[in-house]
Amino acid sequence: MMKWAVVLCAMLALSECYIRFTQSYAVGYESMTNDADLSYYGVISIGTPPQSFQVIFDTGSSNLWVPSVYCSSAACNNHARFNPQQSSTFKATNQPLSIQYGTGSMTGYLGYDTVSVGSIQVPHQIFGLSQSEAPFMAYMRADGILGLAYPQLSASNAEPVFDNMVQQGLVQDYFSVYLSSNSQTGSEVIFGGSNPNHYTGSLVWIPLSSETYWQITIDSITINGQVVACNGGCQAIVDTGTSLITGPTSDINSMNSWVGATANNGDATVDCNNIGSMPVLTFNIHGTAFTLPASAYVRQSNYYGCRTGFSPSNSDLWILGDVFIRQYYTIFNRANNSVGLAQAV
């Protein structure tokens, strides 16, 4: 067949003649549960026969790990635990694993098994089996975490799940995230695809400034054209695993002051009746204005009243967490190291 195609090209004297052998890729749809706008998690399975786990799909880290039967921490006692002895496809390693998160750490060891995510089976996937977990993890709804950042960020150089999917030719090298607001259902991550029903208008493609996290450059943060934070530009990561928008303390204090919030024991509170008249916050990124109305950046709670979704940190690196991503459908593109943003609907 190839020979005749070459002859045909010569006969037609075409300046360009392409023969396309298309690879058939799968698209993996993974629905996620919205836990009170604080975190989003979905169900995966590991092993043969499959053992199910709820995991946070976290673009701010790169490792997959779940609790194991060898863990005695309080956090493991109220979560599903992986039992390697019940999986015929499990392969152990002697490699230890230790991951430090912003609010605590987990330790354990690495193993290999088949991991199923959004109907896509990923054979020989390396993952962590926890042996100890930080106390805060006892309060997580999810059992573990599935990291979606770059391999360079991965503890113990463990290959991330998405990289393994792409290298095995299972999916194309991008994934997309939609986070619902005020609803348990509807959120999804799609491996090797996107869902135009969840955004309006065109996607704006923003090149990454660093390829460890999904890191981009913000030019400035403004209110009514006035710079209120990130003067002269700043670096930010787009992170599904962080609830809020975080930044340097002085900048966050400035933003809270501009929107009329009152500092209160580390939180910035606002009068719930004022949400309709509070200013729009604008993130100027790569020549495009991404706006956040007060309805997006104010969190309402029956217990705590109304607070802004801005949190101070000791780092110069900003985090555009769920408060931002709920407003903007996000495509994480590894093919050209960029992030695509469009108004979520």
Short mmCIF file of C-alpha atoms in Angstrom, two decimals:
data_model
loop_
_atom_site.label_atom_id
_atom_site.label_comp_id
_atom_site.label_asym_id
_atom_site.label_seq_id
_atom_site.Cartn_x
_atom_site.Cartn_y
_atom_site.Cartn_z
CA MET A 1 0.00 0.00 0.00
CA MET A 2 2.83 2.37 0.87
CA LYS A 3 4.52 1.67 -2.52
CA TRP A 4 1.41 2.59 -4.50
CA ALA A 5 0.94 5.74 -2.46
CA VAL A 6 4.47 6.85 -3.35
CA VAL A 7 3.86 6.12 -7.05
CA LEU A 8 0.61 8.09 -6.95
CA CYS A 9 2.39 11.06 -5.40
CA ALA A 10 4.97 11.00 -8.17
CA MET A 11 2.31 10.75 -10.89
CA LEU A 12 0.37 13.67 -9.50
CA ALA A 13 3.58 15.70 -9.14
CA LEU A 14 2.28 17.18 -5.91
CA SER A 15 4.52 19.60 -4.10
CA GLU A 16 3.40 18.07 -0.82
CA CYS A 17 1.99 14.62 -0.39
CA TYR A 18 1.22 13.34 3.07
CA ILE A 19 0.18 9.87 4.09
CA ARG A 20 -1.47 9.98 7.46
CA PHE A 21 -1.50 6.99 9.74
CA THR A 22 -3.72 8.16 12.56
CA GLN A 23 -3.28 6.96 16.07
CA SER A 24 -6.54 6.16 17.84
CA TYR A 25 -6.56 7.76 21.27
CA ALA A 26 -8.97 7.29 24.11
CA VAL A 27 -10.60 10.16 25.98
CA GLY A 28 -10.97 9.64 29.71
CA TYR A 29 -13.89 11.36 31.43
CA GLU A 30 -13.55 11.50 35.21
CA SER A 31 -16.39 13.08 37.16
CA MET A 32 -15.50 14.81 40.41
CA THR A 33 -17.42 15.57 43.58
CA ASN A 34 -17.33 19.14 44.87
CA ASP A 35 -16.75 19.08 48.63
CA ALA A 36 -18.25 22.42 49.76
CA ASP A 37 -16.09 24.34 47.24
CA LEU A 38 -13.03 23.29 49.29
CA SER A 39 -11.79 20.34 47.26
CA TYR A 40 -12.72 18.19 44.27
CA TYR A 41 -12.20 14.45 44.10
CA GLY A 42 -13.02 11.51 41.85
CA VAL A 43 -12.88 7.72 42.00
CA ILE A 44 -10.02 5.68 40.57
CA SER A 45 -9.14 2.03 41.03
CA ILE A 46 -5.85 0.24 41.57
CA GLY A 47 -5.01 -3.45 41.21
CA THR A 48 -6.53 -6.69 39.97
CA PRO A 49 -9.31 -7.09 41.00
CA PRO A 50 -9.75 -3.30 41.29
CA GLN A 51 -9.68 -1.56 44.68
CA SER A 52 -11.42 1.83 44.60
CA PHE A 53 -10.18 5.14 46.02
CA GLN A 54 -11.31 8.74 46.07
CA VAL A 55 -8.45 11.01 45.03
CA ILE A 56 -7.94 14.74 44.59
CA PHE A 57 -6.81 15.52 41.03
CA ASP A 58 -4.04 17.96 41.92
CA THR A 59 -2.21 20.04 39.31
CA GLY A 60 0.05 21.34 42.10
CA SER A 61 1.84 18.03 42.74
CA SER A 62 3.00 15.06 40.66
CA ASN A 63 2.71 11.85 42.71
CA LEU A 64 -0.12 9.35 42.95
CA TRP A 65 -0.52 7.87 46.41
CA VAL A 66 -3.24 6.20 48.45
CA PRO A 67 -3.43 4.89 52.03
CA SER A 68 -2.23 1.33 52.55
CA VAL A 69 -3.02 -1.44 55.01
CA TYR A 70 0.45 -0.81 56.46
CA CYS A 71 -0.54 2.66 57.68
CA SER A 72 -1.63 3.14 61.29
CA SER A 73 -2.07 6.94 61.30
CA ALA A 74 -5.46 8.27 62.31
CA ALA A 75 -5.89 9.56 58.74
CA CYS A 76 -5.70 6.00 57.41
CA ASN A 77 -8.22 4.58 59.85
CA ASN A 78 -11.15 6.44 58.26
CA HIS A 79 -10.13 6.01 54.62
CA ALA A 80 -9.98 3.21 52.08
CA ARG A 81 -6.63 1.38 52.24
CA PHE A 82 -4.86 -0.48 49.46
CA ASN A 83 -3.96 -4.09 50.17
CA PRO A 84 -1.21 -5.20 47.78
CA GLN A 85 -1.65 -8.85 48.78
CA GLN A 86 -5.10 -8.80 47.22
CA SER A 87 -3.86 -7.67 43.79
CA SER A 88 -2.43 -10.20 41.34
CA THR A 89 -0.75 -7.44 39.30
CA PHE A 90 1.03 -5.61 42.14
CA LYS A 91 4.82 -5.36 42.08
CA ALA A 92 6.65 -4.04 45.12
CA THR A 93 9.80 -1.91 45.18
CA ASN A 94 12.23 -1.09 47.97
CA GLN A 95 11.95 2.62 47.21
CA PRO A 96 10.75 4.90 50.03
CA LEU A 97 8.45 7.84 49.35
CA SER A 98 8.08 11.07 51.31
CA ILE A 99 5.97 14.01 50.12
CA GLN A 100 5.71 17.37 51.83
CA TYR A 101 2.52 19.36 51.21
CA GLY A 102 1.71 22.84 52.44
CA THR A 103 -0.23 21.42 55.39
CA GLY A 104 1.71 18.26 56.25
CA SER A 105 3.39 15.21 54.82
CA MET A 106 2.95 11.55 53.98
CA THR A 107 5.56 8.79 53.97
CA GLY A 108 5.46 5.29 52.55
CA TYR A 109 6.93 3.26 49.74
CA LEU A 110 6.47 2.81 46.01
CA GLY A 111 4.88 -0.03 44.09
CA TYR A 112 3.56 -0.76 40.58
CA ASP A 113 0.08 -1.82 39.55
CA THR A 114 -2.67 -1.21 37.02
CA VAL A 115 -4.44 2.09 37.66
CA SER A 116 -7.84 2.86 36.10
CA VAL A 117 -8.76 6.53 35.68
CA GLY A 118 -11.84 7.66 33.79
CA SER A 119 -12.22 4.26 32.08
CA ILE A 120 -8.57 4.35 30.93
CA GLN A 121 -6.44 1.49 32.20
CA VAL A 122 -2.81 2.42 32.84
CA PRO A 123 -0.74 -0.76 33.32
CA HIS A 124 2.51 -0.74 35.30
CA GLN A 125 1.85 2.60 37.01
CA ILE A 126 4.12 3.54 39.89
CA PHE A 127 2.32 4.89 42.97
CA GLY A 128 2.80 5.47 46.66
CA LEU A 129 1.40 3.32 49.45
CA SER A 130 1.24 5.44 52.59
CA GLN A 131 2.59 4.21 55.92
CA SER A 132 2.11 7.49 57.79
CA GLU A 133 -0.04 10.52 57.06
CA ALA A 134 -0.26 14.00 58.58
CA PRO A 135 -3.15 14.59 61.03
CA PHE A 136 -4.97 17.01 58.68
CA MET A 137 -5.47 14.18 56.18
CA ALA A 138 -7.93 12.57 58.61
CA TYR A 139 -10.31 15.41 57.72
CA MET A 140 -9.96 14.98 53.97
CA ARG A 141 -12.95 13.46 52.18
CA ALA A 142 -10.56 12.01 49.62
CA ASP A 143 -8.39 8.99 50.40
CA GLY A 144 -5.34 10.09 48.43
CA ILE A 145 -3.97 12.40 45.78
CA LEU A 146 -3.30 12.03 42.05
CA GLY A 147 -0.74 14.63 40.99
CA LEU A 148 -0.96 16.19 37.52
CA ALA A 149 2.05 18.51 37.48
CA TYR A 150 5.34 17.84 35.68
CA PRO A 151 7.65 14.86 36.35
CA GLN A 152 10.36 17.22 37.62
CA LEU A 153 8.19 17.85 40.67
CA SER A 154 7.65 14.18 41.46
CA ALA A 155 9.07 12.81 44.71
CA SER A 156 11.39 9.80 44.22
CA ASN A 157 11.26 10.48 40.45
CA ALA A 158 8.05 8.45 40.23
CA GLU A 159 6.48 8.82 36.78
CA PRO A 160 3.15 10.69 37.04
CA VAL A 161 -0.01 8.96 35.87
CA PHE A 162 -0.68 11.37 33.00
CA ASP A 163 2.88 11.03 31.66
CA ASN A 164 2.47 7.27 31.69
CA MET A 165 -0.86 7.56 29.83
CA VAL A 166 0.75 9.69 27.12
CA GLN A 167 3.91 7.58 26.79
CA GLN A 168 1.85 4.43 26.41
CA GLY A 169 -0.12 6.10 23.60
CA LEU A 170 -3.40 5.93 25.49
CA VAL A 171 -4.38 9.63 25.30
CA GLN A 172 -3.26 12.84 23.63
CA ASP A 173 -1.01 15.03 25.71
CA TYR A 174 -3.44 17.47 27.29
CA PHE A 175 -6.19 17.36 29.89
CA SER A 176 -8.90 19.77 30.93
CA VAL A 177 -10.67 20.71 34.15
CA TYR A 178 -14.11 22.05 34.93
CA LEU A 179 -14.97 22.88 38.55
CA SER A 180 -18.62 23.37 39.43
CA SER A 181 -19.70 26.03 41.90
CA ASN A 182 -22.08 25.47 44.81
CA SER A 183 -22.97 22.03 43.50
CA GLN A 184 -21.72 18.57 44.38
CA THR A 185 -22.04 17.33 40.83
CA GLY A 186 -20.93 18.39 37.35
CA SER A 187 -17.19 18.83 37.91
CA GLU A 188 -14.89 16.82 35.66
CA VAL A 189 -11.36 16.26 34.50
CA ILE A 190 -10.95 14.95 30.94
CA PHE A 191 -7.76 13.20 29.91
CA GLY A 192 -6.95 13.73 26.23
CA GLY A 193 -10.01 15.88 25.60
CA SER A 194 -12.09 18.91 26.55
CA ASN A 195 -15.77 19.79 26.86
CA PRO A 196 -16.94 22.92 24.97
CA ASN A 197 -20.28 22.70 26.78
CA HIS A 198 -18.53 23.96 29.90
CA TYR A 199 -17.09 27.17 28.50
CA THR A 200 -18.10 30.09 26.34
CA GLY A 201 -16.08 32.22 23.95
CA SER A 202 -12.61 31.34 22.73
CA LEU A 203 -9.75 29.85 24.68
CA VAL A 204 -6.83 32.12 25.52
CA TRP A 205 -3.52 30.25 25.42
CA ILE A 206 -0.92 31.30 27.97
CA PRO A 207 2.65 29.98 27.69
CA LEU A 208 4.18 28.50 30.82
CA SER A 209 7.03 30.42 32.43
CA SER A 210 8.33 27.27 34.12
CA GLU A 211 7.64 23.59 33.56
CA THR A 212 7.49 22.04 37.01
CA TYR A 213 4.21 23.39 38.24
CA TRP A 214 1.73 24.76 35.70
CA GLN A 215 3.35 28.16 36.16
CA ILE A 216 2.43 31.36 34.32
CA THR A 217 3.21 35.07 34.51
CA ILE A 218 0.57 37.51 35.80
CA ASP A 219 1.22 41.05 34.55
CA SER A 220 -0.79 42.77 37.28
CA ILE A 221 -3.92 42.52 39.43
CA THR A 222 -6.19 45.53 39.17
CA ILE A 223 -9.49 47.02 40.35
CA ASN A 224 -11.04 49.65 38.07
CA GLY A 225 -7.69 50.00 36.33
CA GLN A 226 -5.75 50.60 39.55
CA VAL A 227 -2.97 48.13 40.39
CA VAL A 228 -3.80 46.57 43.76
CA ALA A 229 -1.33 43.65 43.72
CA CYS A 230 1.35 41.98 41.59
CA ASN A 231 2.79 45.37 40.59
CA GLY A 232 5.32 44.86 37.80
CA GLY A 233 4.34 41.22 37.31
CA CYS A 234 4.48 38.03 39.37
CA GLN A 235 4.63 34.28 38.98
CA ALA A 236 1.61 32.07 39.64
CA ILE A 237 0.71 28.41 39.46
CA VAL A 238 -2.68 27.13 38.32
CA ASP A 239 -3.46 24.63 41.05
CA THR A 240 -6.63 22.52 41.30
CA GLY A 241 -5.42 21.20 44.67
CA THR A 242 -5.59 24.58 46.45
CA SER A 243 -8.96 25.98 47.50
CA LEU A 244 -8.15 29.69 47.49
CA ILE A 245 -6.07 32.32 45.73
CA THR A 246 -2.85 32.79 47.67
CA GLY A 247 -0.10 35.38 47.40
CA PRO A 248 2.42 37.42 49.39
CA THR A 249 0.95 38.82 52.60
CA SER A 250 1.31 42.49 51.63
CA ASP A 251 -0.44 41.94 48.29
CA ILE A 252 -3.26 39.90 49.81
CA ASN A 253 -3.76 42.57 52.50
CA SER A 254 -3.96 45.18 49.75
CA MET A 255 -6.57 43.19 47.82
CA ASN A 256 -8.66 42.62 50.94
CA SER A 257 -8.49 46.32 51.78
CA TRP A 258 -9.54 47.36 48.26
CA VAL A 259 -12.60 45.10 48.30
CA GLY A 260 -13.63 46.37 51.74
CA ALA A 261 -12.81 43.29 53.80
CA THR A 262 -11.97 43.41 57.51
CA ALA A 263 -9.13 41.28 58.86
CA ASN A 264 -10.38 38.89 61.54
CA ASN A 265 -8.16 36.16 63.03
CA GLY A 266 -6.39 35.53 59.74
CA ASP A 267 -9.60 35.65 57.72
CA ALA A 268 -10.88 38.66 55.81
CA THR A 269 -14.60 39.07 56.39
CA VAL A 270 -17.13 41.09 54.44
CA ASP A 271 -20.77 41.96 54.92
CA CYS A 272 -22.76 39.39 52.96
CA ASN A 273 -25.21 42.12 51.99
CA ASN A 274 -22.45 44.01 50.16
CA ILE A 275 -21.49 41.31 47.65
CA GLY A 276 -23.56 42.88 44.87
CA SER A 277 -21.74 46.21 45.16
CA MET A 278 -18.19 44.99 45.72
CA PRO A 279 -15.63 45.64 42.95
CA VAL A 280 -14.56 43.27 40.18
CA LEU A 281 -11.00 42.01 40.49
CA THR A 282 -9.00 41.73 37.24
CA PHE A 283 -6.06 39.40 36.65
CA ASN A 284 -4.13 40.70 33.64
CA ILE A 285 -2.42 37.69 32.07
CA HIS A 286 -0.63 37.58 28.71
CA GLY A 287 -2.52 40.60 27.38
CA THR A 288 -5.96 39.39 28.45
CA ALA A 289 -8.12 40.55 31.37
CA PHE A 290 -9.53 37.70 33.44
CA THR A 291 -12.16 39.11 35.77
CA LEU A 292 -13.44 37.78 39.09
CA PRO A 293 -16.68 39.28 40.40
CA ALA A 294 -17.33 39.37 44.12
CA SER A 295 -19.74 36.44 43.73
CA ALA A 296 -16.66 34.39 42.72
CA TYR A 297 -14.11 35.61 45.26
CA VAL A 298 -16.38 35.77 48.34
CA ARG A 299 -17.09 32.52 50.17
CA GLN A 300 -20.44 32.29 51.92
CA SER A 301 -20.95 29.94 54.85
CA ASN A 302 -23.84 29.34 57.21
CA TYR A 303 -21.32 29.07 60.04
CA TYR A 304 -18.69 31.71 59.27
CA GLY A 305 -20.58 34.35 57.31
CA CYS A 306 -18.80 35.80 54.28
CA ARG A 307 -15.04 35.79 53.75
CA THR A 308 -12.82 36.56 50.79
CA GLY A 309 -11.12 33.69 48.98
CA PHE A 310 -7.67 35.31 49.30
CA SER A 311 -5.08 33.81 51.62
CA PRO A 312 -1.62 35.21 52.53
CA SER A 313 1.48 33.03 52.17
CA ASN A 314 5.20 33.33 52.84
CA SER A 315 5.99 32.65 49.20
CA ASP A 316 6.41 35.04 46.28
CA LEU A 317 4.72 32.41 44.11
CA TRP A 318 1.02 33.07 43.72
CA ILE A 319 -1.48 30.21 43.57
CA LEU A 320 -4.55 30.49 41.37
CA GLY A 321 -6.61 27.84 43.12
CA ASP A 322 -10.21 26.72 42.85
CA VAL A 323 -11.61 30.24 43.42
CA PHE A 324 -10.07 31.18 40.05
CA ILE A 325 -10.52 27.87 38.21
CA ARG A 326 -14.27 27.77 38.96
CA GLN A 327 -14.55 30.89 36.79
CA TYR A 328 -12.25 29.69 34.00
CA TYR A 329 -12.37 26.36 32.24
CA THR A 330 -8.75 25.25 32.05
CA ILE A 331 -6.90 23.11 29.53
CA PHE A 332 -3.47 21.94 30.65
CA ASN A 333 -1.50 21.34 27.46
CA ARG A 334 1.72 19.35 27.67
CA ALA A 335 2.14 19.32 23.87
CA ASN A 336 3.16 22.98 23.83
CA ASN A 337 3.55 23.70 27.56
CA SER A 338 0.68 26.13 27.89
CA VAL A 339 -2.56 26.68 29.74
CA GLY A 340 -5.81 27.48 27.91
CA LEU A 341 -8.42 29.55 29.76
CA ALA A 342 -12.01 30.31 28.79
CA GLN A 343 -15.02 31.64 30.71
CA ALA A 344 -16.65 28.67 32.44
CA VAL A 345 -20.39 28.09 32.15
#
